[in-house]
XYZ file of C-alpha atoms in Angstrom:
428
model
C -11.262 -28.644 -10.859
C -12.551 -31.781 -12.515
C -15.774 -33.665 -12.023
C -15.974 -37.392 -11.431
C -15.717 -37.928 -15.197
C -12.416 -35.974 -15.345
C -14.268 -33.201 -17.139
C -12.946 -29.720 -16.407
C -15.203 -26.720 -16.910
C -14.042 -23.113 -16.685
C -15.817 -19.782 -17.073
C -14.021 -16.542 -17.807
C -16.150 -13.992 -15.950
C -15.780 -10.685 -17.751
C -17.564 -7.370 -17.580
C -18.974 -7.637 -21.117
C -19.152 -11.392 -21.707
C -18.807 -14.855 -20.193
C -16.757 -17.495 -21.996
C -17.094 -21.133 -20.923
C -14.893 -24.047 -21.964
C -15.098 -27.733 -21.145
C -12.205 -30.085 -21.700
C -10.061 -32.903 -20.456
C -6.494 -34.127 -20.699
C -5.801 -37.002 -23.081
C -3.637 -39.978 -22.160
C -0.728 -38.186 -23.820
C -1.303 -35.099 -21.687
C -2.779 -32.980 -24.481
C -5.796 -30.718 -24.061
C -9.033 -31.829 -25.686
C -11.808 -29.238 -25.845
C -15.249 -30.801 -25.517
C -17.376 -27.680 -25.643
C -17.297 -23.895 -25.736
C -19.925 -21.226 -25.223
C -20.270 -17.455 -24.944
C -22.989 -15.305 -23.425
C -23.386 -11.593 -22.656
C -22.400 -10.667 -19.123
C -24.847 -8.810 -16.903
C -24.458 -7.678 -13.309
C -20.665 -7.146 -13.476
C -19.133 -3.688 -13.142
C -15.379 -3.143 -13.351
C -14.896 -6.854 -12.896
C -16.941 -6.993 -9.671
C -20.329 -8.626 -9.069
C -22.857 -5.929 -8.174
C -26.162 -7.630 -9.051
C -26.378 -11.292 -8.091
C -29.606 -12.038 -9.941
C -28.206 -10.744 -13.236
C -24.963 -12.682 -12.837
C -26.881 -15.858 -11.969
C -28.909 -15.429 -15.150
C -25.754 -14.934 -17.253
C -23.921 -17.902 -15.732
C -26.982 -20.109 -16.150
C -27.252 -19.143 -19.807
C -23.615 -19.876 -20.666
C -23.679 -23.192 -18.789
C -26.865 -24.245 -20.567
C -25.207 -23.545 -23.917
C -22.175 -25.553 -22.834
C -24.225 -28.343 -21.275
C -25.979 -28.998 -24.598
C -22.609 -29.955 -26.115
C -21.537 -32.411 -23.406
C -22.300 -35.997 -22.529
C -21.125 -35.646 -18.934
C -22.832 -33.641 -16.222
C -21.340 -30.349 -15.110
C -20.905 -30.452 -11.348
C -17.852 -28.257 -10.662
C -16.846 -25.019 -12.379
C -13.550 -23.155 -12.081
C -13.638 -19.438 -12.857
C -11.351 -16.595 -13.790
C -11.961 -13.356 -11.972
C -10.439 -9.883 -12.021
C -12.210 -7.843 -9.378
C -10.709 -4.397 -9.121
C -9.401 -5.066 -5.608
C -7.735 -8.426 -6.257
C -4.059 -8.234 -5.355
C -0.844 -10.182 -5.054
C 1.254 -9.805 -1.918
C 4.862 -10.749 -1.284
C 5.507 -12.984 1.703
C 8.735 -14.476 3.065
C 8.998 -17.461 5.399
C 12.141 -19.111 6.761
C 13.172 -22.065 8.905
C 16.235 -24.064 9.874
C 16.691 -27.457 8.290
C 16.954 -30.668 10.314
C 20.010 -32.311 11.825
C 21.200 -33.589 8.465
C 21.458 -30.072 7.074
C 19.558 -30.987 3.908
C 16.372 -29.323 2.665
C 13.517 -31.836 2.779
C 9.956 -31.997 1.495
C 8.880 -31.489 5.102
C 10.710 -28.132 5.180
C 8.982 -27.011 1.988
C 5.575 -28.105 3.280
C 6.060 -26.232 6.548
C 7.070 -23.035 4.761
C 4.127 -23.345 2.385
C 1.683 -23.905 5.252
C 3.000 -20.825 7.041
C 2.366 -18.712 3.943
C -1.027 -20.308 3.315
C -2.229 -19.627 6.847
C -0.947 -16.080 7.298
C -3.677 -13.789 8.609
C -4.686 -10.825 6.492
C -6.299 -7.556 7.487
C -9.036 -5.675 5.669
C -11.377 -8.568 4.879
C -9.238 -10.361 2.315
C -8.650 -14.063 1.820
C -5.819 -16.013 0.215
C -6.714 -17.765 -3.028
C -3.352 -19.182 -4.008
C 0.217 -19.403 -2.744
C 2.810 -19.207 -5.522
C 6.478 -19.922 -4.679
C 8.867 -17.611 -6.535
C 12.282 -18.535 -5.104
C 14.114 -20.272 -2.260
C 17.360 -19.025 -0.724
C 19.684 -21.414 1.091
C 21.987 -20.028 3.812
C 21.314 -16.454 2.674
C 23.183 -16.823 -0.613
C 22.259 -19.793 -2.817
C 19.024 -19.268 -4.737
C 17.178 -22.363 -5.872
C 13.857 -22.993 -7.606
C 13.887 -26.691 -6.623
C 15.530 -26.722 -3.189
C 14.756 -30.263 -1.982
C 18.039 -32.103 -1.489
C 20.204 -28.968 -1.336
C 22.546 -28.832 1.666
C 22.245 -25.900 4.031
C 21.277 -24.918 7.553
C 18.614 -22.340 6.717
C 16.048 -21.997 3.951
C 14.138 -18.844 3.111
C 11.071 -19.083 0.871
C 9.616 -16.229 -1.139
C 5.962 -16.393 -2.174
C 3.339 -14.397 -4.007
C -0.052 -14.617 -2.321
C -3.029 -14.102 -4.620
C -5.717 -12.522 -2.447
C -9.344 -11.575 -3.014
C -11.861 -9.528 -1.004
C -14.005 -11.892 1.060
C -17.177 -10.233 -0.252
C -16.181 -11.043 -3.828
C -15.601 -14.684 -2.929
C -18.873 -14.930 -0.993
C -20.764 -13.538 -3.977
C -19.123 -16.013 -6.339
C -20.216 -18.859 -4.064
C -23.759 -17.452 -3.950
C -23.938 -17.341 -7.740
C -22.823 -20.912 -8.322
C -24.851 -22.350 -5.450
C -27.936 -20.715 -6.976
C -27.089 -22.146 -10.390
C -26.687 -25.589 -8.846
C -23.004 -26.347 -9.397
C -19.984 -26.202 -7.130
C -17.514 -23.340 -7.377
C -14.084 -24.864 -7.874
C -10.910 -22.833 -8.113
C -10.840 -19.081 -8.667
C -7.991 -18.073 -10.972
C -6.704 -14.525 -11.216
C -7.536 -13.556 -14.808
C -4.053 -12.170 -15.440
C -2.438 -15.466 -14.439
C -4.864 -17.434 -16.601
C -4.246 -15.379 -19.710
C -0.491 -15.548 -19.130
C -0.737 -19.342 -19.370
C -2.326 -18.966 -22.798
C -0.047 -16.345 -24.354
C 3.352 -16.338 -22.605
C 5.924 -19.056 -23.360
C 8.263 -20.050 -20.556
C 11.183 -18.395 -22.335
C 9.482 -14.993 -22.193
C 8.567 -15.434 -18.530
C 12.225 -16.235 -17.917
C 13.520 -13.156 -19.753
C 10.904 -10.890 -18.206
C 7.556 -9.949 -19.719
C 4.373 -8.053 -18.963
C 1.038 -9.448 -20.098
C -1.484 -6.630 -20.482
C -5.159 -7.543 -20.855
C -7.235 -4.517 -21.861
C -10.829 -5.645 -21.535
C -14.174 -3.913 -21.180
C -14.368 -3.195 -17.447
C -10.777 -3.559 -16.259
C -7.211 -3.471 -17.522
C -5.249 -6.326 -15.953
C -1.534 -6.923 -15.960
C 0.952 -9.455 -14.669
C 4.724 -9.015 -14.584
C 7.027 -12.032 -14.856
C 10.798 -12.189 -14.414
C 13.092 -15.210 -14.161
C 10.041 -17.424 -14.677
C 8.389 -16.082 -11.519
C 5.357 -13.884 -10.972
C 6.575 -10.519 -9.704
C 3.537 -8.227 -9.704
C -0.123 -8.027 -10.704
C -2.574 -5.160 -10.917
C -6.227 -4.627 -11.783
C -6.919 -1.142 -13.138
C -10.646 -0.237 -13.087
C -10.566 1.540 -16.459
C -10.790 -0.039 -19.901
C -12.995 -0.190 -22.981
C -16.245 0.819 -21.292
C -14.722 4.102 -20.138
C -13.589 4.832 -23.694
C -17.111 4.156 -24.952
C -18.513 6.552 -22.357
C -15.988 9.204 -23.429
C -17.208 8.843 -27.016
C -20.805 9.089 -25.878
C -20.088 12.411 -24.175
C -17.612 13.749 -26.728
C -19.820 12.949 -29.707
C -23.131 13.689 -27.948
C -24.582 10.365 -28.970
C -26.205 7.308 -27.430
C -24.084 4.703 -25.648
C -24.913 1.999 -28.204
C -23.874 4.294 -31.063
C -20.660 5.190 -29.236
C -19.736 1.514 -28.903
C -20.333 0.972 -32.626
C -18.192 4.004 -33.462
C -15.352 2.665 -31.317
C -15.459 -0.851 -32.728
C -15.881 0.099 -36.391
C -13.911 3.334 -36.717
C -11.859 3.678 -33.533
C -8.081 4.126 -33.600
C -5.552 4.740 -30.854
C -3.574 7.607 -32.419
C -5.198 10.664 -33.942
C -1.970 11.918 -35.531
C -1.745 8.759 -37.633
C -4.938 9.689 -39.505
C -3.960 11.833 -42.487
C -7.362 12.296 -44.109
C -10.462 14.163 -43.025
C -12.922 11.313 -43.457
C -16.133 11.615 -41.511
C -18.689 9.134 -40.252
C -22.400 9.889 -40.112
C -24.409 8.928 -37.048
C -27.796 7.944 -38.404
C -31.033 9.657 -37.495
C -32.559 8.249 -34.320
C -35.897 8.934 -32.603
C -36.376 12.115 -34.580
C -32.876 13.480 -33.871
C -31.110 14.758 -36.942
C -28.075 12.793 -38.210
C -24.658 14.244 -37.406
C -21.179 13.938 -38.852
C -18.050 13.268 -36.792
C -14.514 13.105 -38.160
C -12.665 9.836 -37.646
C -9.652 11.861 -36.504
C -11.734 13.441 -33.715
C -12.872 9.982 -32.631
C -9.255 8.865 -32.472
C -8.177 11.824 -30.342
C -10.949 11.113 -27.822
C -9.869 7.465 -27.647
C -6.187 8.391 -27.502
C -6.654 10.690 -24.512
C -8.203 7.933 -22.395
C -5.753 5.271 -23.586
C -2.818 7.489 -22.644
C -4.238 7.821 -19.138
C -4.692 4.045 -18.820
C -1.226 3.257 -20.172
C 0.366 5.768 -17.798
C -1.206 3.852 -14.905
C 0.051 0.621 -16.470
C 3.543 2.099 -16.621
C 3.347 3.081 -12.949
C 2.336 -0.474 -12.033
C 5.223 -1.929 -14.040
C 7.603 0.397 -12.196
C 6.106 -0.785 -8.893
C 7.240 -4.304 -9.773
C 10.834 -3.176 -9.292
C 12.029 -5.083 -12.352
C 11.065 -2.812 -15.258
C 14.684 -2.263 -16.277
C 15.329 -6.020 -16.100
C 12.514 -7.099 -18.415
C 14.154 -8.612 -21.468
C 11.193 -8.730 -23.821
C 8.403 -6.219 -23.313
C 4.624 -6.053 -23.135
C 2.249 -8.608 -24.644
C -1.075 -6.860 -25.271
C -4.449 -8.584 -25.525
C -8.139 -7.992 -24.791
C -10.925 -6.339 -26.762
C -9.474 -2.841 -26.430
C -6.227 -4.145 -27.929
C -8.046 -4.464 -31.263
C -7.824 -0.700 -31.777
C -5.525 0.203 -34.644
C -2.123 1.657 -33.618
C -2.501 0.649 -29.976
C 0.851 -1.154 -29.983
C 2.565 2.042 -31.134
C 0.874 3.974 -28.330
C 1.894 1.406 -25.689
C 5.500 1.430 -26.901
C 5.697 5.221 -26.848
C 4.231 5.727 -23.376
C 6.081 2.885 -21.633
C 9.408 2.996 -23.449
C 9.162 -0.777 -23.839
C 8.742 -3.063 -26.803
C 5.240 -4.464 -27.297
C 3.403 -6.979 -29.450
C -0.078 -8.422 -29.879
C -0.772 -11.674 -28.034
C -1.373 -15.001 -29.729
C -2.354 -18.310 -28.161
C 0.508 -20.740 -27.471
C -1.771 -23.534 -26.205
C -2.395 -26.154 -28.881
C -5.313 -28.485 -28.125
C -5.818 -31.582 -30.252
C -9.030 -30.061 -31.640
C -10.686 -26.637 -32.025
C -7.298 -25.309 -33.134
C -8.684 -22.360 -35.080
C -11.232 -21.371 -32.432
C -8.637 -20.947 -29.663
C -6.773 -18.423 -31.799
C -9.531 -15.869 -31.126
C -8.508 -13.392 -28.389
C -11.916 -13.735 -26.718
C -10.934 -17.267 -25.689
C -7.393 -16.652 -24.433
C -8.260 -16.270 -20.745
C -10.593 -19.274 -20.735
C -8.012 -21.414 -22.561
C -5.354 -20.450 -20.020
C -7.750 -21.245 -17.180
C -8.546 -24.642 -18.694
C -4.827 -25.367 -18.916
C -4.435 -24.455 -15.232
C -7.485 -26.522 -14.294
C -6.204 -29.609 -16.093
C -2.809 -29.167 -14.460
C -4.320 -28.735 -10.985
C -6.141 -32.056 -11.317
C -2.795 -33.662 -10.493
C -1.692 -31.274 -7.729
C -4.744 -29.249 -6.723
C -4.456 -26.276 -4.415
C -7.812 -25.192 -2.984
C -7.875 -22.426 -0.434
C -11.521 -21.410 -0.030
C -14.113 -21.368 2.708
C -16.333 -24.424 2.425
C -19.873 -23.818 1.255
C -22.999 -25.865 0.828
C -23.385 -27.238 -2.675
C -26.621 -26.630 -4.473
C -28.792 -29.717 -4.938
C -28.639 -30.942 -8.510
C -30.496 -33.792 -10.105
C -30.502 -34.759 -13.760
C -28.353 -33.240 -16.468
C -30.024 -29.869 -16.998
C -29.224 -26.762 -14.992
C -32.260 -25.046 -13.412
C -31.410 -22.156 -11.073
C -33.693 -21.251 -8.194
C -34.460 -17.756 -9.433
C -36.974 -16.980 -6.676
C -34.419 -17.646 -3.970
C -31.734 -15.875 -5.948
C -33.812 -12.729 -6.327
C -34.645 -12.693 -2.629
C -30.979 -12.918 -1.703
C -29.653 -10.586 -4.409
C -27.659 -7.591 -3.224
C -25.887 -4.742 -4.894
C -22.157 -4.785 -4.221
C -19.808 -2.192 -5.564
C -17.067 -0.657 -3.450
C -14.947 2.206 -4.730
C -12.498 1.942 -1.856
C -8.857 1.179 -2.521
C -7.457 0.692 0.945
C -4.009 -0.686 1.558
C -3.803 -4.344 2.442
C -1.648 -5.493 5.320
C -0.808 -8.599 7.290
C -2.053 -8.847 10.858
């Protein structure tokens, strides 16, 4: 969502870091990046807010860093989010066309409104309604049905839904910071905008984002979103495995993973060892790099098996013409593409950014920015045809250019929220 100055600001809310981008569309429709900032993320576990005060502090920090680079005031912020219980649901609506027997804009609006207003069980709320196809008279499939002759039109949608508690907590965070929460983008859909060309969405592709707290995927076929999933296991779990397997501190385990970690133990032909330095009086210890790799490989195989199950759930695995596009911090592990190929039976490649702003061209090539860049692209696009489906909330009072959160009020209202449930979601 844009502010009055046509400035769009997005924050990619991750488990390990926050990435903020500010930008606008030029007269020629190109993206211009006006500022970018990163800050460590606190208070997020497996993609879900569990400590409001910590998240408020992190968001405030990244917005202050961004604010220093901008001339315009930040008043609205769009976010990407990948809570472990975010889902996409399939929904079908149908109606008969008018007396003329021609599909009209009115027909499309009525079908869309039916999907937008469907009631959900289990405390979920619809974030976005995405049309995937339209069928005329039970046989003719159209992506742009207005003007097509026929007596009946059937619309197929994907509904992006979020737990109401997650959405309430997001509103609390941004109200405390003093800016308005704009649109909430599913992280998988945002990153797909940054790394998947239309041709690959048409042929059929999976985008797999292996982050710190969650592994997110989105399946596309015939240029339509088919399936999404948020898997609550990723890089942090691997780090914890190394901590236990190597009997070392968590910080040391993370360093071992980043500096020496590989995805396939069998690919390591030597017996090189790494020494964990003496700490707090504990004697140094040696660990073979091959042993590190086998610990990492075991967890990655488990994660990729779940990924494979989710791809099969999409119902189009055998129809996907390309393969899996892999990104995220965990994707930096050597030989991970080989592992993904082997355990899914699909081709795979590393992601690269296909969005080309008029400036900051080298910066957007860094994988850390992919999700935020995709979100900024979506935000700039939605300025023309915005879709906002949120409960209204009171905006925080904001005067002047600086951002000063009300930490006292935030601490008083902070709650811990972390739900391990994974109940099925249904329509009422």
